[in-house]
Structures are given as structure tokens and as C-alpha cells.
Coordinates of C-alpha atoms and ligand atoms in Angstrom, one line a residue:
M142 CA -21.4 17.6 15.0
L143 CA -19.8 14.1 15.0
K144 CA -17.8 13.5 11.8
A145 CA -17.7 9.9 10.5
T146 CA -16.4 8.1 7.5
I147 CA -18.3 5.2 6.0
E148 CA -15.3 2.9 6.5
N149 CA -15.4 3.5 10.2
I150 CA -19.2 3.6 10.5
H151 CA -19.4 0.5 12.8
K152 CA -17.8 2.6 15.5
F153 CA -20.8 5.0 15.5
E154 CA -23.8 2.6 15.8
G155 CA -26.7 4.4 17.5
Q156 CA -25.1 7.8 17.2
E157 CA -25.9 10.8 15.1
V158 CA -23.0 11.6 12.7
T159 CA -22.2 13.7 9.7
I160 CA -20.7 12.2 6.5
S161 CA -19.2 14.4 3.9
G162 CA -19.5 12.9 0.4
W163 CA -21.5 12.6 -2.8
L164 CA -24.8 11.3 -3.9
Y165 CA -24.0 8.2 -5.9
N166 CA -27.6 7.4 -6.7
K167 CA -31.1 7.6 -5.4
R168 CA -34.5 6.1 -5.6
S169 CA -37.8 7.1 -4.1
S170 CA -41.1 5.6 -3.2
G171 CA -43.1 8.8 -2.6
K172 CA -42.8 8.9 1.2
I173 CA -39.2 7.6 1.5
I174 CA -36.1 8.5 -0.5
F175 CA -33.1 6.1 -0.5
L176 CA -29.9 7.9 -1.0
Q177 CA -26.8 6.0 -2.0
I178 CA -24.0 8.0 -0.4
R179 CA -20.3 7.6 -1.1
D180 CA -17.5 9.4 0.8
G181 CA -14.5 7.9 -0.8
S182 CA -14.0 5.4 1.9
G183 CA -17.2 3.4 1.1
F184 CA -20.8 3.4 0.2
I185 CA -23.8 3.6 2.6
Q186 CA -27.5 3.8 2.1
G187 CA -29.2 6.9 3.6
V188 CA -33.0 6.7 4.3
V189 CA -35.0 10.0 4.2
V190 CA -38.5 9.5 5.7
K191 CA -40.9 12.3 4.7
K192 CA -42.8 12.5 7.9
E193 CA -39.6 12.5 10.1
V194 CA -37.6 15.3 8.5
E195 CA -38.3 19.0 7.8
E196 CA -40.1 19.5 4.5
E197 CA -37.2 21.5 3.1
V198 CA -34.8 18.6 3.7
F199 CA -37.1 16.2 1.9
T200 CA -37.6 18.5 -1.1
T201 CA -33.8 19.1 -1.4
C202 CA -33.1 15.3 -1.4
K203 CA -35.8 14.8 -3.9
G204 CA -34.4 17.2 -6.4
L205 CA -30.7 16.6 -5.9
P206 CA -29.0 15.3 -9.0
Q207 CA -26.7 12.3 -9.0
E208 CA -23.1 13.2 -8.0
S209 CA -24.0 16.4 -6.1
S210 CA -21.7 16.9 -3.1
F211 CA -23.1 17.3 0.4
H212 CA -22.8 16.8 4.2
V213 CA -25.4 14.3 5.4
T214 CA -26.4 14.0 9.0
G215 CA -28.2 11.1 10.4
L216 CA -28.5 8.2 12.9
V217 CA -26.3 5.2 12.3
Q218 CA -28.3 2.0 12.5
K219 CA -27.7 -1.7 11.8
D220 CA -28.8 -3.1 8.5
D221 CA -28.0 -6.7 7.9
R222 CA -29.1 -6.7 4.3
S223 CA -26.1 -4.6 3.1
I224 CA -22.5 -5.7 2.8
L225 CA -21.6 -2.7 5.0
G226 CA -24.0 -3.8 7.7
Y227 CA -25.3 -0.3 8.5
E228 CA -27.5 2.5 7.1
L229 CA -28.0 6.1 7.9
L230 CA -31.4 7.4 9.0
V231 CA -31.1 10.9 7.5
N232 CA -32.3 14.0 9.3
N233 CA -30.4 16.8 7.5
V234 CA -28.5 17.5 4.3
E235 CA -26.3 20.5 3.5
V236 CA -25.5 20.7 -0.2
V237 CA -22.0 21.7 -1.1
A238 CA -22.4 21.7 -4.9
E239 CA -25.4 20.7 -6.9
A240 CA -24.2 18.6 -9.8
E241 CA -25.3 19.4 -13.4
E242 CA -28.0 17.2 -14.8
G243 CA -26.9 14.6 -17.3
Y244 CA -24.2 12.8 -15.4
P245 CA -22.7 10.5 -18.2
I246 CA -22.7 7.3 -16.1
S247 CA -26.1 6.1 -15.2
L248 CA -27.0 2.9 -13.6
K249 CA -27.9 1.2 -16.9
E250 CA -25.3 -1.1 -18.4
H251 CA -22.6 0.8 -20.4
G252 CA -20.0 -0.9 -22.6
T253 CA -16.5 -1.0 -21.1
D254 CA -15.1 1.2 -23.9
F255 CA -17.6 3.9 -23.1
L256 CA -16.8 3.6 -19.4
M257 CA -13.0 3.8 -20.1
D258 CA -13.7 7.2 -21.9
F259 CA -15.2 8.3 -18.6
R260 CA -12.6 6.7 -16.4
H261 CA -12.3 9.9 -14.4
L262 CA -15.9 9.4 -13.3
W263 CA -16.2 5.6 -13.6
M264 CA -13.6 5.2 -10.8
R265 CA -16.4 6.6 -8.4
T266 CA -18.6 3.5 -8.9
P267 CA -18.6 0.6 -6.4
R268 CA -16.9 -2.1 -8.5
Q269 CA -14.1 0.2 -9.7
H270 CA -13.7 1.6 -6.3
A271 CA -13.3 -1.9 -4.8
I272 CA -10.7 -2.9 -7.4
L273 CA -8.6 0.2 -6.7
K274 CA -8.9 -0.3 -2.9
I275 CA -7.6 -3.8 -3.3
R276 CA -4.8 -2.5 -5.6
D277 CA -3.9 -0.1 -2.7
E278 CA -3.9 -2.9 -0.2
I279 CA -1.6 -5.0 -2.5
N280 CA 0.7 -2.0 -3.1
L281 CA 1.1 -1.3 0.6
G282 CA 1.4 -5.1 1.4
L283 CA 4.2 -5.5 -1.0
R284 CA 6.1 -2.6 0.4
E285 CA 5.6 -3.8 4.0
Y286 CA 6.6 -7.3 3.1
F287 CA 9.9 -6.2 1.7
H288 CA 10.6 -3.6 4.3
E289 CA 9.9 -6.1 7.1
N290 CA 12.2 -8.6 5.5
G291 CA 15.2 -6.4 5.3
F292 CA 15.0 -5.1 1.7
T293 CA 15.8 -1.5 0.9
L294 CA 13.8 0.4 -1.7
V295 CA 16.1 1.7 -4.4
E296 CA 14.5 3.5 -7.4
P297 CA 15.9 3.0 -10.8
P298 CA 15.8 5.7 -13.5
I299 CA 12.8 5.7 -15.9
I300 CA 14.8 7.3 -18.7
T301 CA 17.5 4.8 -19.8
P302 CA 20.2 4.8 -22.5
A303 CA 19.7 1.1 -23.4
S304 CA 17.4 -1.7 -23.5
C305 CA 17.1 -4.2 -20.6
E306 CA 14.8 -6.8 -21.9
G307 CA 15.4 -6.8 -25.7
T308 CA 14.9 -4.0 -28.1
T309 CA 11.6 -4.5 -29.8
E310 CA 9.3 -3.2 -27.1
L311 CA 11.0 0.1 -26.3
F312 CA 9.4 3.6 -26.4
E313 CA 12.0 5.8 -27.8
I314 CA 12.4 9.4 -26.7
D315 CA 14.6 12.4 -27.7
Y316 CA 17.0 13.1 -24.9
F317 CA 18.6 16.4 -25.8
G318 CA 19.3 15.2 -29.3
E319 CA 20.2 11.6 -28.3
N320 CA 18.1 8.5 -28.3
A321 CA 16.9 7.3 -25.0
Y322 CA 14.2 5.0 -23.9
L323 CA 11.4 4.6 -21.3
S324 CA 12.5 1.8 -19.1
Q325 CA 11.0 -1.7 -19.5
T326 CA 12.4 -2.9 -16.2
G327 CA 14.5 -1.6 -13.4
Q328 CA 16.3 -4.9 -13.0
L329 CA 19.8 -4.0 -14.1
Y330 CA 19.9 -1.1 -11.8
A331 CA 18.5 -3.2 -9.0
E332 CA 21.4 -5.6 -9.5
A333 CA 23.8 -2.7 -8.9
A334 CA 21.9 -1.7 -5.8
A335 CA 21.9 -5.3 -4.5
M336 CA 25.7 -5.2 -4.5
A337 CA 25.5 -2.1 -2.3
F338 CA 22.6 -3.1 0.0
G339 CA 22.3 -6.9 -0.2
K340 CA 18.6 -7.1 -0.6
V341 CA 16.7 -4.4 -2.5
Y342 CA 13.6 -3.8 -4.4
S343 CA 12.4 -1.3 -7.0
F344 CA 8.8 -0.5 -7.5
G345 CA 7.7 1.8 -10.3
P346 CA 6.1 2.2 -13.7
T347 CA 7.6 0.3 -16.6
F348 CA 6.9 0.8 -20.3
R349 CA 6.4 -1.7 -23.2
A350 CA 5.8 -0.5 -26.7
E351 CA 4.2 -3.9 -27.7
K352 CA 1.2 -3.6 -29.9
S353 CA -0.7 -6.1 -28.0
K354 CA -4.4 -6.0 -27.5
T355 CA -4.9 -8.9 -25.0
R356 CA -6.7 -8.5 -21.7
K357 CA -3.2 -9.0 -20.0
H358 CA -1.2 -6.3 -21.6
L359 CA -0.8 -2.6 -20.8
N360 CA 1.8 -0.3 -22.3
E361 CA 2.5 1.3 -19.0
F362 CA 2.3 -0.9 -15.9
W363 CA 3.8 -1.2 -12.4
M364 CA 6.4 -3.8 -11.5
I365 CA 8.0 -4.6 -8.2
E366 CA 11.5 -6.0 -8.7
P367 CA 13.4 -7.5 -5.8
E368 CA 17.0 -8.4 -6.3
M369 CA 19.1 -10.4 -3.7
A370 CA 22.9 -10.9 -3.4
F371 CA 24.0 -14.4 -2.4
V372 CA 20.6 -15.9 -3.3
D373 CA 20.3 -18.7 -5.8
F374 CA 17.6 -20.0 -8.1
E375 CA 15.9 -22.0 -5.4
G376 CA 16.1 -19.3 -2.8
N377 CA 14.5 -16.9 -5.3
L378 CA 11.4 -19.1 -5.7
E379 CA 11.0 -19.4 -2.0
V380 CA 10.8 -15.6 -1.7
Q381 CA 8.2 -15.5 -4.5
E382 CA 5.8 -18.1 -3.1
D383 CA 6.1 -16.5 0.4
M384 CA 5.5 -13.0 -0.9
V385 CA 2.5 -14.0 -3.2
S386 CA 0.9 -16.0 -0.3
Y387 CA 1.4 -13.1 2.1
I388 CA -0.3 -10.6 -0.3
V389 CA -3.3 -12.9 -1.0
Q390 CA -3.9 -13.7 2.7
R391 CA -3.6 -10.0 3.6
V392 CA -6.2 -9.0 1.0
L393 CA -8.5 -11.8 2.3
T394 CA -8.2 -10.4 5.8
N395 CA -8.2 -6.6 5.1
R396 CA -10.5 -6.3 2.1
K397 CA -13.4 -8.6 2.8
K398 CA -16.0 -6.0 1.8
E399 CA -14.4 -5.3 -1.5
L400 CA -14.0 -9.0 -2.4
A401 CA -17.6 -9.5 -1.5
L402 CA -18.7 -6.6 -3.6
L403 CA -16.7 -8.1 -6.5
Q404 CA -18.3 -11.5 -5.8
R405 CA -14.8 -13.0 -5.8
D406 CA -14.8 -16.7 -5.0
T407 CA -12.5 -16.5 -1.9
S408 CA -12.2 -20.2 -1.4
A409 CA -9.9 -20.3 -4.4
L410 CA -7.7 -17.6 -2.7
E411 CA -7.7 -19.3 0.7
K412 CA -5.6 -22.1 -0.8
I413 CA -2.8 -19.8 -1.8
K414 CA 0.0 -20.8 0.7
P415 CA 3.5 -22.0 0.2
P416 CA 4.9 -24.2 -1.3
F417 CA 3.8 -23.7 -4.9
P418 CA 4.1 -26.5 -7.4
R419 CA 7.1 -26.4 -9.8
I420 CA 7.5 -28.0 -13.2
T421 CA 10.2 -27.6 -15.7
Y422 CA 9.6 -26.1 -19.1
T423 CA 10.4 -29.6 -20.6
E424 CA 7.8 -31.2 -18.4
A425 CA 5.3 -28.6 -19.3
V426 CA 5.9 -29.3 -23.0
E427 CA 5.2 -33.0 -22.4
M428 CA 2.1 -32.2 -20.5
L429 CA 0.8 -30.1 -23.4
K430 CA 1.6 -32.7 -26.0
K431 CA -0.3 -35.4 -24.0
A432 CA -3.3 -33.0 -24.0
D433 CA -3.1 -32.9 -27.8
F434 CA -1.7 -29.3 -28.2
T435 CA 0.6 -28.8 -31.1
F436 CA 3.7 -27.6 -29.3
E437 CA 7.4 -28.1 -29.8
W438 CA 10.3 -27.7 -27.4
G439 CA 11.5 -24.1 -27.9
D440 CA 8.0 -22.6 -28.5
D441 CA 6.7 -19.9 -26.2
F442 CA 3.5 -20.5 -24.3
G443 CA 0.4 -18.7 -25.4
A444 CA -2.6 -17.9 -23.2
P445 CA -4.3 -21.3 -23.9
H446 CA -1.1 -23.2 -22.9
E447 CA -0.6 -21.2 -19.8
T448 CA -4.3 -21.7 -18.8
Y449 CA -4.1 -25.4 -19.4
I450 CA -1.0 -25.8 -17.3
A451 CA -2.4 -23.6 -14.5
D452 CA -5.7 -25.6 -14.5
Q453 CA -3.8 -28.7 -13.3
Y454 CA -3.1 -27.0 -10.0
D455 CA -5.0 -25.0 -7.4
K456 CA -2.1 -22.7 -6.6
P457 CA 0.2 -20.6 -8.8
V458 CA 2.7 -22.9 -10.6
F459 CA 6.4 -22.2 -11.3
I460 CA 7.5 -23.2 -14.8
T461 CA 11.3 -23.5 -14.5
H462 CA 14.3 -24.0 -16.7
F463 CA 13.1 -22.4 -19.9
P464 CA 15.3 -22.7 -23.0
T465 CA 18.2 -20.3 -22.8
E466 CA 17.5 -19.0 -26.3
M467 CA 14.0 -17.8 -25.3
K468 CA 15.0 -15.7 -22.4
A469 CA 16.9 -12.4 -21.7
F470 CA 20.7 -12.3 -21.9
Y471 CA 21.2 -11.9 -18.2
M472 CA 19.7 -15.2 -17.1
Q473 CA 22.1 -17.8 -15.6
P474 CA 22.3 -21.0 -17.7
D475 CA 22.0 -24.2 -15.7
P476 CA 25.6 -25.4 -15.3
E477 CA 24.3 -29.0 -15.6
D478 CA 22.4 -28.3 -18.8
P479 CA 23.3 -24.9 -20.3
K480 CA 20.5 -25.2 -22.9
V481 CA 18.1 -24.1 -20.1
I482 CA 18.2 -21.3 -17.6
L483 CA 18.0 -21.1 -13.8
G484 CA 14.8 -19.1 -14.0
A485 CA 11.1 -19.4 -13.7
D486 CA 7.8 -17.8 -14.6
L487 CA 5.0 -17.9 -12.1
I488 CA 1.6 -18.7 -13.6
A489 CA -1.4 -17.6 -11.7
P490 CA -4.5 -19.9 -11.4
E491 CA -7.8 -19.4 -13.2
G492 CA -6.3 -18.2 -16.5
Y493 CA -4.7 -15.1 -15.3
G494 CA -1.3 -16.0 -16.8
E495 CA 2.2 -15.1 -16.0
I496 CA 2.4 -12.8 -13.0
I497 CA 6.2 -13.1 -12.2
G498 CA 9.3 -13.6 -14.3
G499 CA 12.6 -14.1 -12.6
S500 CA 15.9 -15.9 -12.6
Q501 CA 19.4 -16.2 -11.1
R502 CA 21.6 -13.7 -12.9
I503 CA 24.9 -14.4 -14.7
H504 CA 27.6 -13.3 -12.2
D505 CA 30.6 -14.6 -14.1
L506 CA 32.4 -11.8 -16.1
D507 CA 33.5 -14.0 -19.0
L508 CA 30.1 -15.6 -19.4
L509 CA 28.4 -12.3 -19.4
L510 CA 30.7 -10.9 -22.0
T511 CA 30.2 -13.9 -24.2
K512 CA 26.4 -13.5 -23.9
L513 CA 26.4 -9.8 -24.7
R514 CA 28.5 -10.4 -27.8
A515 CA 26.4 -13.4 -28.9
E516 CA 23.3 -11.2 -28.8
N517 CA 25.0 -8.3 -30.4
L518 CA 24.3 -5.9 -27.6
P519 CA 26.3 -2.7 -27.4
E520 CA 29.0 -3.3 -24.7
E521 CA 29.7 0.4 -24.2
V522 CA 26.3 1.2 -22.7
Y523 CA 26.5 -1.9 -20.5
Q524 CA 30.0 -1.0 -19.1
W525 CA 28.6 -0.2 -15.6
Y526 CA 26.7 -3.5 -15.6
I527 CA 29.8 -5.4 -16.6
E528 CA 31.8 -3.7 -13.9
L529 CA 29.5 -5.2 -11.3
R530 CA 31.1 -8.5 -12.3
R531 CA 34.6 -7.1 -12.0
Y532 CA 34.4 -5.9 -8.4
G533 CA 33.1 -8.4 -5.9
T534 CA 30.7 -10.3 -8.0
V535 CA 28.5 -12.9 -6.3
P536 CA 25.7 -15.2 -7.3
H537 CA 22.4 -13.3 -7.1
S538 CA 18.8 -13.6 -8.2
G539 CA 15.7 -11.5 -8.5
F540 CA 12.3 -11.3 -10.1
G541 CA 9.6 -8.9 -11.3
L542 CA 5.9 -9.1 -10.3
G543 CA 3.4 -7.3 -12.5
L544 CA 1.1 -5.4 -10.1
E545 CA -1.9 -5.1 -12.5
R546 CA -2.0 -8.8 -13.4
T547 CA -1.8 -9.6 -9.7
V548 CA -4.7 -7.3 -8.9
A549 CA -6.7 -8.7 -11.8
W550 CA -6.2 -12.3 -10.5
I551 CA -6.9 -11.5 -6.8
C552 CA -10.0 -9.4 -7.8
G553 CA -11.1 -12.1 -10.3
I554 CA -11.8 -9.5 -13.0
D555 CA -11.6 -10.2 -16.7
H556 CA -9.5 -7.2 -18.0
I557 CA -6.3 -5.7 -16.7
R558 CA -7.4 -2.1 -17.8
Q559 CA -9.7 -1.9 -14.8
T560 CA -6.8 -2.6 -12.4
I561 CA -4.9 0.7 -12.9
P562 CA -6.4 4.2 -12.3
F563 CA -5.7 5.4 -15.8
A564 CA -4.8 2.7 -18.3
R565 CA -2.5 3.1 -21.3
T566 CA -3.1 0.6 -24.0
L567 CA -2.6 0.4 -27.8
N568 CA -5.8 2.4 -28.4
R569 CA -6.0 4.5 -25.4
I570 CA -4.1 7.5 -24.0
Y571 CA -7.2 9.4 -22.8
P572 CA -8.2 10.4 -20.1
Ligands
4AD607 O1 8.7 -11.2 -17.5 P1 9.1 -9.7 -17.5 O2 9.2 -9.1 -18.8 O3 10.4 -9.6 -16.6 C1 11.2 -8.6 -16.5 O4 11.1 -7.5 -16.9 C2 12.4 -8.9 -15.6 N1 13.4 -7.9 -15.8 C3 11.9 -8.8 -14.1 C4 13.0 -9.1 -13.2 O5 13.5 -10.2 -13.1 N2 13.4 -8.1 -12.3 O6 8.0 -8.9 -16.7 C5 7.7 -9.3 -15.4 C6 6.2 -9.2 -15.1 C7 5.4 -10.3 -15.9 O7 5.4 -11.5 -15.2 C8 4.0 -9.6 -15.8 O8 3.4 -9.9 -14.6 C9 4.3 -8.2 -15.9 O9 5.7 -8.0 -15.5 N3 4.2 -7.7 -17.3 C10 3.2 -7.0 -17.7 N4 2.0 -6.5 -17.1 C11 1.2 -5.8 -17.8 N5 1.3 -5.5 -19.1 C12 2.5 -5.9 -19.8 N6 2.6 -5.6 -21.1 C13 3.4 -6.7 -19.1 N7 4.6 -7.2 -19.4 C14 5.1 -7.8 -18.3
MG608 MG1 8.1 -12.8 -18.7

């Protein structure tokens, strides 16, 4: 018995193989039954022709409920009508477990909230499967990109004694009688690691207690955070545009079937190559005013503003030099104009919003102390971070890319909750 997976089915054209999987769906026209088979690696149509199989095989297929598990044996043949390009002419099935009747997800349209309640089953369906396969590709691509470019993976703690990005969005936990928090970012620890390893990245879950219900916000999401010693503001942007372009091109090459299944317009993605356009915050404000938005210097961009700015370009755009007041304490003010910082947000095309936030970091001890005091941050808990500026401080920079927003953009899907296996949002902690 020749074992095959659907992903590798092209290697078995004209051969008889066995696929172990599940019955995703089925339809029948009396003399022929079409089985939609999934095996985790993909989806394939199996054709059972009454007069060509033993009666028992036909009867079994006919009565088999959706999501039963089985081993299916058949002949692999070309089928140009499907995205896969092959189908299976079935000659035998061996049932592993017959599913109960009444599988909650049928082929009829369900609302997304209903489907999110059945996320544990919904992730079996082709669209959700394709999105999570692309997420996996991006995940691996990011790790390979940084590994190949001399970065070391250094994991920060998730339980932290202090805030890193401002105090309003923290999940508080009881740590043996003391207050602790779930980390919003690994950045400050990545800065320490950069002084030990030069170029590092962290990649892990981060937590934000914001009560936000938009299609761009999760309360638990994954962020990759590179941090680089001896790299300035400009060098930081170059890494970002190179990395984002690499990821997009890699998905275009390796995940064609999934993009086709999602009906993603790939021509928009093909354009994603360095360099990316850059505009300053001040220029962006002018642009918005000219387009009749009510917007003042110092205001934060909302979704309509970000979308309008992004729509002026066909690549992601860096908005640089935000007002110092608006951004976190660690960002390096521009020595030529300290009202603004040497940092940038990267805004994705097509309304997907900010996918990266990053900056050069304050490396001067006195400036850092001044900032901490001005923002009333507790110096004791930041001692270790301050010490990095006492012992061999150097200019350094880094950024954080939100994995789920990046997946949403590359997949072209409208809500971030579908880009993570089990989403945590304001109204959801189940399943
Ligand atoms: O802009 P943020 O808050 O930046 C930081 O946390 C920095 N410490 C990163 C760094 O410089 N090392 O978050 C970075 C990115 C955003 O651009 C966005 O893509 C994503 O993380 N992000 C979210 N994604 C989903 N849901 C949320 N609530 C998110 N908040 C931020
Ligand atoms: Mg940000």
C-alpha cells in the first residue's frame, strides 16, 4: 500500500495510493459519489463509481457522515478543474471512526460569531486551513530571515514586573502576592540581549488589555521584535522593508494554492519590493488636511486616516518622525528637532493599517533618566534597563511586527480573528 499526502499528490500521478484523512463533504448523483477528502495537508476530490467498486465500498461511502475518519485508496489522476490539479478514483475505503450525525458546521453560510464558537472544528475548513497554512509560512519565513541574517533568537519573559509601552493596556496578575503583568512587548529585554549578541530578535505572544473591538485588535497576539546594536533610524527602516518584501515574495512562491483558494489578488502583492515610500508625520498631516480631514498636528491617526495615506501608494508606507509626546518613553528624539522621534510606523496597503512600530532607542543615560522622570515611571523597576546605558551603551534600533495583521494583509481577509488559531478578543475566551 503506497501512502501519499494530498500536498505531495503530484508525485503519484497514475499510481494507486492510500490517503489517511477525513470526509470533509460529499455529494452523490446516484451512480457516482464525490467525496471531498482532507488529510491536513490539503483537500482532494475522491470519485466513487458504483459499477467500478465493490458494492460494500459504495454503500459505506454513501452512508458515511461528514467528518468521519478513514483510509481511502484510489488511483491518482489529473483534474484540471480543481486548484489541486488532481483527483482520486476511489476503489476502497477503510473507516477509522464514523462521525456522529449532526456535525455543527454544514456547507450553508454560517455567521462568523457562530463559526468562532466552533473554532476547534472551523479550522478544518478550506479557507481557515489556507489562512493558517499561510500563517505558518510567514512564521517560518520570519525565523529563517533573521537566522540567515545573523540574528540570534532570545526569548523575553512573559511575566514582567513593569509596563513597557505605557500602563493602560496591561493585564495584571497576582505573582505570589505581588503585582505583575503579562508582557505587552519583549522589546526592553531584546535591548539587553542586543548588547550581548549584537543582532537579536524575540518572537512570542504579547498581551494588551485594551477594550478594542476593531477588526485589527486582539488581546493576545504574536509579535516579532528584532533589536540591533550600532544600527540607526535609517538602517532600521532598511531591515523592515527588506524583511516584509522577503515574506510577501516567499508566500507568493510557496503558498500559491492557498492564495488562489482565498481568491487573493496577487498582483498587489507582487509589487511589494524595496524601497518603500517614506513620509514624515508632519507631511502626512498636510496630506490629510488637503483631503479635507479634520486633523491637527499631534492627533493620532485613526483607521480612515491610515487607509487614506496608504491608498496614495501601492506598497507599504513608512510614516516617520511622530511627535515625541505621542510615543513611548524609549524612542530617540531627533537631535535636529526634538519635538519628533527617530521612529516610524509601517502602514500596510489596502486598509490593513499599522503592521510595524519601531524606532531608534535612547542610548544616552542622562536623556533616558530625564524621560523616565518626566513620564513618572518608577526608576527602581527599570534599573536594569538604565544600566544598559551605563556599561557600553551604543546607538541601537529595533521594531515590532504584528504577525496577525501581517497575515490578514497577505491573505486579504477582513478580520484579524481568523488569522490566529484561537483568538482572544474583548468578547471571546472560548474555545
Ligand atoms: O506599535 P507597538 O505597540 O510597538 C511595540 O510594542 C514596540 N515595543 C515594538 C518594538 O519596537 N519592538 O506594536 C507593534 C505591532 C503593531 O504595529 C501591530 O502590528 C501589532 O504589533 N499590534 C497588534 N496586533 C494585534 N492586536 C493588537 N492589539 C495589537 N497591538 C499592536
Ligand atoms: Mg504602534
